[in-house]
Amino acid sequence: MTAPHLRLGVNIDHVATVRNARGSGYPDPVRAALLAAQAGADGITAHLREDRRHITDDDIARLSAELPVPLNLEMAATEEMLGIALRHKPHAACIVPEKREERTTEGGLDARGQHNLLAPMVTQLRNANIRVSLFIEPDPAQIEAAVRLGAPVVELHTGRYCELEGEAQTAELRRIADAAALAAKNGIEVHAGHGLTFDNVVPVAAIPQLAELNIGHFLIGEAIFDGLAPVVKRMRALMDAAR
Ligand code: PXP
């Protein structure tokens, strides 16, 4: 059986990181998003962090107005972010844990421990027809918590897999595959992402239950050398070949 098409969501946060390093108007993350979509990205992902260190409110407004492909808004579980999501109504909203001092999203959301905080957010986002996703570790307890919360989508954190090597990496890949199978068995759509590169994407992309990968930092960095369109096309080709 061939696995269904695996969507590629290109995360353009770090185009905004470079822009914000100088307080200039360029490089423009919306321009990068349009180019990525033209090159084969199925969607665009952007994380509006509480401290606005990369993507800004104006970027989200422009992405919402200009994108020809679905926008996936990554957001912390706060009232402020919920209000922004409900105002812009992106296609999808991925709830992520957020700590001010971290460099990137470290670890997954504690969907089990934070049930009471997350339940009303999942409900409100669902009622607004936004595909809610929870960014969680590939852990059966977290999948079960996502089922209890009624989340239609989970995104499995691949950060640990990407950092490990050898047998430890193989074991973590198995954890991701098992979590994907458990989520799919429970009717949840499964995405994955964090830390993926040309070198480590293929075994993840081969997991048949996965419907979407969200990839950012590597693609934007690699674009410095080869240009964004060729880099997106190469990632797409690797993902397609893995299915
Ligand atoms: N998915 C989620 C939920 C994330 O928070 C991030 C990082 O913003 C990514 C995917 C993309 O990770 P990376 O930039 O390492 O490819």
Short mmCIF file of C-alpha atoms and ligand atoms in Angstrom, two decimals:
data_model
loop_
_atom_site.label_atom_id
_atom_site.label_comp_id
_atom_site.label_asym_id
_atom_site.label_seq_id
_atom_site.Cartn_x
_atom_site.Cartn_y
_atom_site.Cartn_z
CA MET A 1 0.00 0.00 0.00
CA THR A 2 1.39 3.40 -0.88
CA ALA A 3 1.04 6.02 1.82
CA PRO A 4 -1.05 9.11 0.98
CA HIS A 5 0.51 12.40 -0.10
CA LEU A 6 2.64 13.92 2.65
CA ARG A 7 2.13 17.67 2.86
CA LEU A 8 5.07 20.01 3.41
CA GLY A 9 4.46 23.03 5.61
CA VAL A 10 7.30 25.53 5.29
CA ASN A 11 7.96 27.51 8.46
CA ILE A 12 9.12 31.03 7.55
CA ASP A 13 9.85 32.30 11.11
CA HIS A 14 13.56 32.64 10.54
CA VAL A 15 13.20 34.90 7.53
CA ALA A 16 11.66 37.26 10.09
CA THR A 17 14.54 36.55 12.49
CA VAL A 18 17.02 37.87 9.91
CA ARG A 19 14.80 40.88 9.18
CA ASN A 20 14.42 41.71 12.86
CA ALA A 21 18.18 41.44 13.50
CA ARG A 22 18.50 44.83 11.81
CA GLY A 23 15.04 46.29 12.33
CA SER A 24 14.76 46.65 8.55
CA GLY A 25 11.80 45.80 6.30
CA TYR A 26 13.68 42.96 4.60
CA PRO A 27 13.92 40.05 4.08
CA ASP A 28 10.12 39.85 3.98
CA PRO A 29 8.69 36.57 5.37
CA VAL A 30 5.54 37.00 3.26
CA ARG A 31 7.63 37.15 0.09
CA ALA A 32 9.42 33.97 1.25
CA ALA A 33 6.06 32.30 1.93
CA LEU A 34 4.77 33.12 -1.55
CA LEU A 35 7.99 31.78 -3.11
CA ALA A 36 7.84 28.59 -1.00
CA ALA A 37 4.21 28.02 -2.05
CA GLN A 38 5.17 28.47 -5.71
CA ALA A 39 8.01 25.96 -5.25
CA GLY A 40 5.69 23.26 -3.89
CA ALA A 41 4.99 23.95 -0.22
CA ASP A 42 1.48 22.76 0.60
CA GLY A 43 1.14 25.21 3.46
CA ILE A 44 2.96 27.91 5.41
CA THR A 45 3.64 27.76 9.13
CA ALA A 46 4.39 30.79 11.30
CA HIS A 47 4.86 31.01 15.07
CA LEU A 48 3.65 34.24 16.63
CA ARG A 49 5.62 34.14 19.86
CA GLU A 50 4.55 36.10 22.90
CA ASP A 51 7.76 38.18 22.71
CA ARG A 52 7.35 38.72 18.91
CA ARG A 53 11.02 37.86 18.42
CA HIS A 54 10.46 36.91 14.77
CA ILE A 55 6.93 36.88 13.30
CA THR A 56 4.86 39.99 14.10
CA ASP A 57 1.13 40.65 14.24
CA ASP A 58 1.42 42.50 10.93
CA ASP A 59 3.10 39.44 9.32
CA ILE A 60 0.14 37.30 10.41
CA ALA A 61 -2.33 39.83 8.99
CA ARG A 62 -0.46 39.91 5.66
CA LEU A 63 -0.03 36.12 5.49
CA SER A 64 -3.77 35.70 6.18
CA ALA A 65 -4.61 38.12 3.36
CA GLU A 66 -2.05 37.07 0.73
CA LEU A 67 -1.32 33.34 0.95
CA PRO A 68 -2.58 31.04 -1.82
CA VAL A 69 -2.07 27.99 0.48
CA PRO A 70 -3.29 27.24 4.04
CA LEU A 71 -1.70 29.06 6.99
CA ASN A 72 -0.81 27.08 10.10
CA LEU A 73 -0.48 29.47 13.06
CA GLU A 74 1.71 28.15 15.86
CA MET A 75 0.64 29.66 19.16
CA ALA A 76 1.05 29.35 22.91
CA ALA A 77 -2.03 28.45 24.95
CA THR A 78 -2.80 32.01 26.06
CA GLU A 79 -5.92 34.18 25.87
CA GLU A 80 -4.03 36.73 23.75
CA MET A 81 -3.07 34.14 21.12
CA LEU A 82 -6.53 32.61 21.15
CA GLY A 83 -7.99 36.05 20.40
CA ILE A 84 -5.57 36.56 17.50
CA ALA A 85 -6.38 33.12 16.06
CA LEU A 86 -10.11 33.74 16.32
CA ARG A 87 -9.68 37.13 14.61
CA HIS A 88 -7.61 35.90 11.65
CA LYS A 89 -9.13 32.40 11.40
CA PRO A 90 -6.08 30.62 9.93
CA HIS A 91 -6.71 27.22 8.34
CA ALA A 92 -4.92 25.57 11.27
CA ALA A 93 -3.63 26.45 14.73
CA CYS A 94 -0.94 24.37 16.37
CA ILE A 95 -0.76 24.87 20.14
CA VAL A 96 2.85 24.74 21.33
CA PRO A 97 4.49 25.13 24.73
CA GLU A 98 6.36 28.40 25.01
CA LYS A 99 8.94 29.61 27.49
CA ARG A 100 10.33 33.09 27.11
CA GLU A 101 13.98 32.11 27.65
CA GLU A 102 14.08 29.14 25.26
CA ARG A 103 15.77 29.42 21.85
CA THR A 104 13.13 27.28 20.16
CA THR A 105 10.20 25.08 21.21
CA GLU A 106 11.84 22.70 23.68
CA GLY A 107 9.80 19.57 24.29
CA GLY A 108 6.15 19.00 23.58
CA LEU A 109 3.01 20.32 25.18
CA ASP A 110 1.86 18.57 28.36
CA ALA A 111 -1.60 17.79 26.99
CA ARG A 112 -2.31 15.53 29.96
CA GLY A 113 -1.21 17.89 32.76
CA GLN A 114 -2.79 20.95 31.09
CA HIS A 115 -6.14 19.39 30.20
CA ASN A 116 -8.19 22.10 31.95
CA LEU A 117 -6.30 24.96 30.27
CA LEU A 118 -6.39 23.36 26.82
CA ALA A 119 -9.95 21.98 26.72
CA PRO A 120 -11.76 25.35 26.28
CA MET A 121 -9.14 26.52 23.74
CA VAL A 122 -9.52 23.38 21.61
CA THR A 123 -13.31 23.82 21.73
CA GLN A 124 -13.23 27.51 20.76
CA LEU A 125 -10.78 26.96 17.91
CA ARG A 126 -12.79 24.00 16.64
CA ASN A 127 -16.01 26.02 16.81
CA ALA A 128 -14.32 28.64 14.60
CA ASN A 129 -13.55 25.90 12.03
CA ILE A 130 -9.81 26.10 12.69
CA ARG A 131 -7.98 22.73 12.53
CA VAL A 132 -6.50 22.50 16.02
CA SER A 133 -3.30 20.61 16.48
CA LEU A 134 -1.36 19.85 19.66
CA PHE A 135 2.45 19.74 19.47
CA ILE A 136 3.31 16.76 21.69
CA GLU A 137 6.07 14.26 22.38
CA PRO A 138 5.62 10.85 20.69
CA ASP A 139 4.31 9.41 23.96
CA PRO A 140 1.19 7.22 24.29
CA ALA A 141 0.05 9.15 27.39
CA GLN A 142 0.08 12.40 25.39
CA ILE A 143 -1.83 10.82 22.48
CA GLU A 144 -4.47 9.57 24.93
CA ALA A 145 -4.69 13.08 26.40
CA ALA A 146 -5.15 14.52 22.89
CA VAL A 147 -7.98 12.04 22.28
CA ARG A 148 -9.66 13.15 25.54
CA LEU A 149 -9.28 16.80 24.50
CA GLY A 150 -10.98 16.11 21.16
CA ALA A 151 -8.02 17.45 19.15
CA PRO A 152 -8.46 16.55 15.47
CA VAL A 153 -4.70 16.76 14.80
CA VAL A 154 -1.46 16.17 16.70
CA GLU A 155 2.03 17.17 15.63
CA LEU A 156 4.72 14.83 16.92
CA HIS A 157 7.94 16.50 18.13
CA THR A 158 10.89 15.12 16.13
CA GLY A 159 13.51 17.20 17.97
CA ARG A 160 14.89 14.30 20.02
CA TYR A 161 15.05 12.03 16.96
CA CYS A 162 17.03 14.69 15.09
CA GLU A 163 19.56 15.12 17.92
CA LEU A 164 20.19 11.41 18.54
CA GLU A 165 22.41 9.02 16.56
CA GLY A 166 22.69 5.29 15.89
CA GLU A 167 20.55 2.90 17.92
CA ALA A 168 19.15 5.62 20.13
CA GLN A 169 17.90 7.42 17.02
CA THR A 170 16.36 4.22 15.67
CA ALA A 171 14.56 3.71 19.00
CA GLU A 172 13.21 7.26 18.92
CA LEU A 173 12.04 6.77 15.32
CA ARG A 174 10.14 3.70 16.49
CA ARG A 175 8.51 5.78 19.25
CA ILE A 176 7.39 8.30 16.60
CA ALA A 177 6.04 5.54 14.34
CA ASP A 178 4.19 3.88 17.25
CA ALA A 179 2.72 7.21 18.37
CA ALA A 180 1.62 7.95 14.78
CA ALA A 181 -0.09 4.56 14.54
CA LEU A 182 -1.85 5.03 17.90
CA ALA A 183 -3.07 8.53 16.99
CA ALA A 184 -4.31 7.39 13.55
CA LYS A 185 -6.09 4.43 15.14
CA ASN A 186 -7.97 6.95 17.27
CA GLY A 187 -8.99 9.01 14.23
CA ILE A 188 -6.44 11.78 14.77
CA GLU A 189 -4.55 13.27 11.80
CA VAL A 190 -0.81 13.09 12.47
CA HIS A 191 1.84 15.69 11.63
CA ALA A 192 5.49 15.85 12.66
CA GLY A 193 8.26 18.37 12.79
CA HIS A 194 11.22 20.09 14.45
CA GLY A 195 14.85 19.81 13.46
CA LEU A 196 14.24 17.99 10.16
CA THR A 197 16.91 18.26 7.44
CA PHE A 198 17.74 16.65 4.08
CA ASP A 199 19.81 14.07 6.02
CA ASN A 200 17.21 12.94 8.56
CA VAL A 201 13.83 13.51 6.88
CA VAL A 202 13.48 10.28 4.87
CA PRO A 203 12.82 7.74 7.70
CA VAL A 204 10.23 10.13 9.21
CA ALA A 205 8.56 10.78 5.85
CA ALA A 206 8.28 7.01 5.36
CA ILE A 207 5.93 6.65 8.37
CA PRO A 208 2.68 5.94 6.49
CA GLN A 209 0.26 7.58 8.98
CA LEU A 210 1.91 10.99 8.69
CA ALA A 211 -0.05 13.57 6.71
CA GLU A 212 2.20 16.64 7.10
CA LEU A 213 5.73 17.69 8.03
CA ASN A 214 6.49 21.22 9.21
CA ILE A 215 10.04 22.29 8.48
CA GLY A 216 11.69 25.68 8.92
CA HIS A 217 15.12 26.40 10.33
CA PHE A 218 17.09 24.06 8.06
CA LEU A 219 15.28 25.18 4.89
CA ILE A 220 15.79 28.87 5.56
CA GLY A 221 19.46 28.32 6.42
CA GLU A 222 20.06 26.19 3.33
CA ALA A 223 18.33 28.81 1.17
CA ILE A 224 21.31 31.11 1.82
CA PHE A 225 23.40 28.76 -0.32
CA ASP A 226 20.98 27.41 -2.91
CA GLY A 227 17.95 29.70 -2.90
CA LEU A 228 14.60 29.00 -1.27
CA ALA A 229 12.78 27.50 -4.28
CA PRO A 230 15.39 24.79 -5.07
CA VAL A 231 15.66 23.90 -1.38
CA VAL A 232 11.87 23.52 -0.99
CA LYS A 233 11.78 21.43 -4.19
CA ARG A 234 14.55 19.14 -2.94
CA MET A 235 12.78 18.60 0.41
CA ARG A 236 9.54 17.85 -1.45
CA ALA A 237 11.34 15.33 -3.68
CA LEU A 238 12.92 13.55 -0.67
CA MET A 239 9.55 13.36 1.07
CA ASP A 240 7.82 12.03 -2.06
CA ALA A 241 10.53 9.43 -2.65
CA ALA A 242 10.10 8.16 0.93
CA ARG A 243 6.40 7.28 0.42
N1 PXP B 1 6.67 22.33 14.30
C1 PXP B 1 6.56 23.07 15.43
C2 PXP B 1 5.35 22.88 16.27
C3 PXP B 1 7.54 24.01 15.79
O1 PXP B 1 7.41 24.73 16.91
C4 PXP B 1 8.64 24.20 14.92
C5 PXP B 1 9.66 25.24 15.24
O2 PXP B 1 9.08 26.49 15.18
C6 PXP B 1 8.70 23.43 13.75
C7 PXP B 1 7.73 22.48 13.48
C8 PXP B 1 9.82 23.58 12.76
O3 PXP B 1 11.03 23.24 13.34
P1 PXP B 1 12.37 23.60 12.58
O4 PXP B 1 12.41 25.08 12.44
O5 PXP B 1 13.43 23.04 13.47
O6 PXP B 1 12.31 22.91 11.24
#
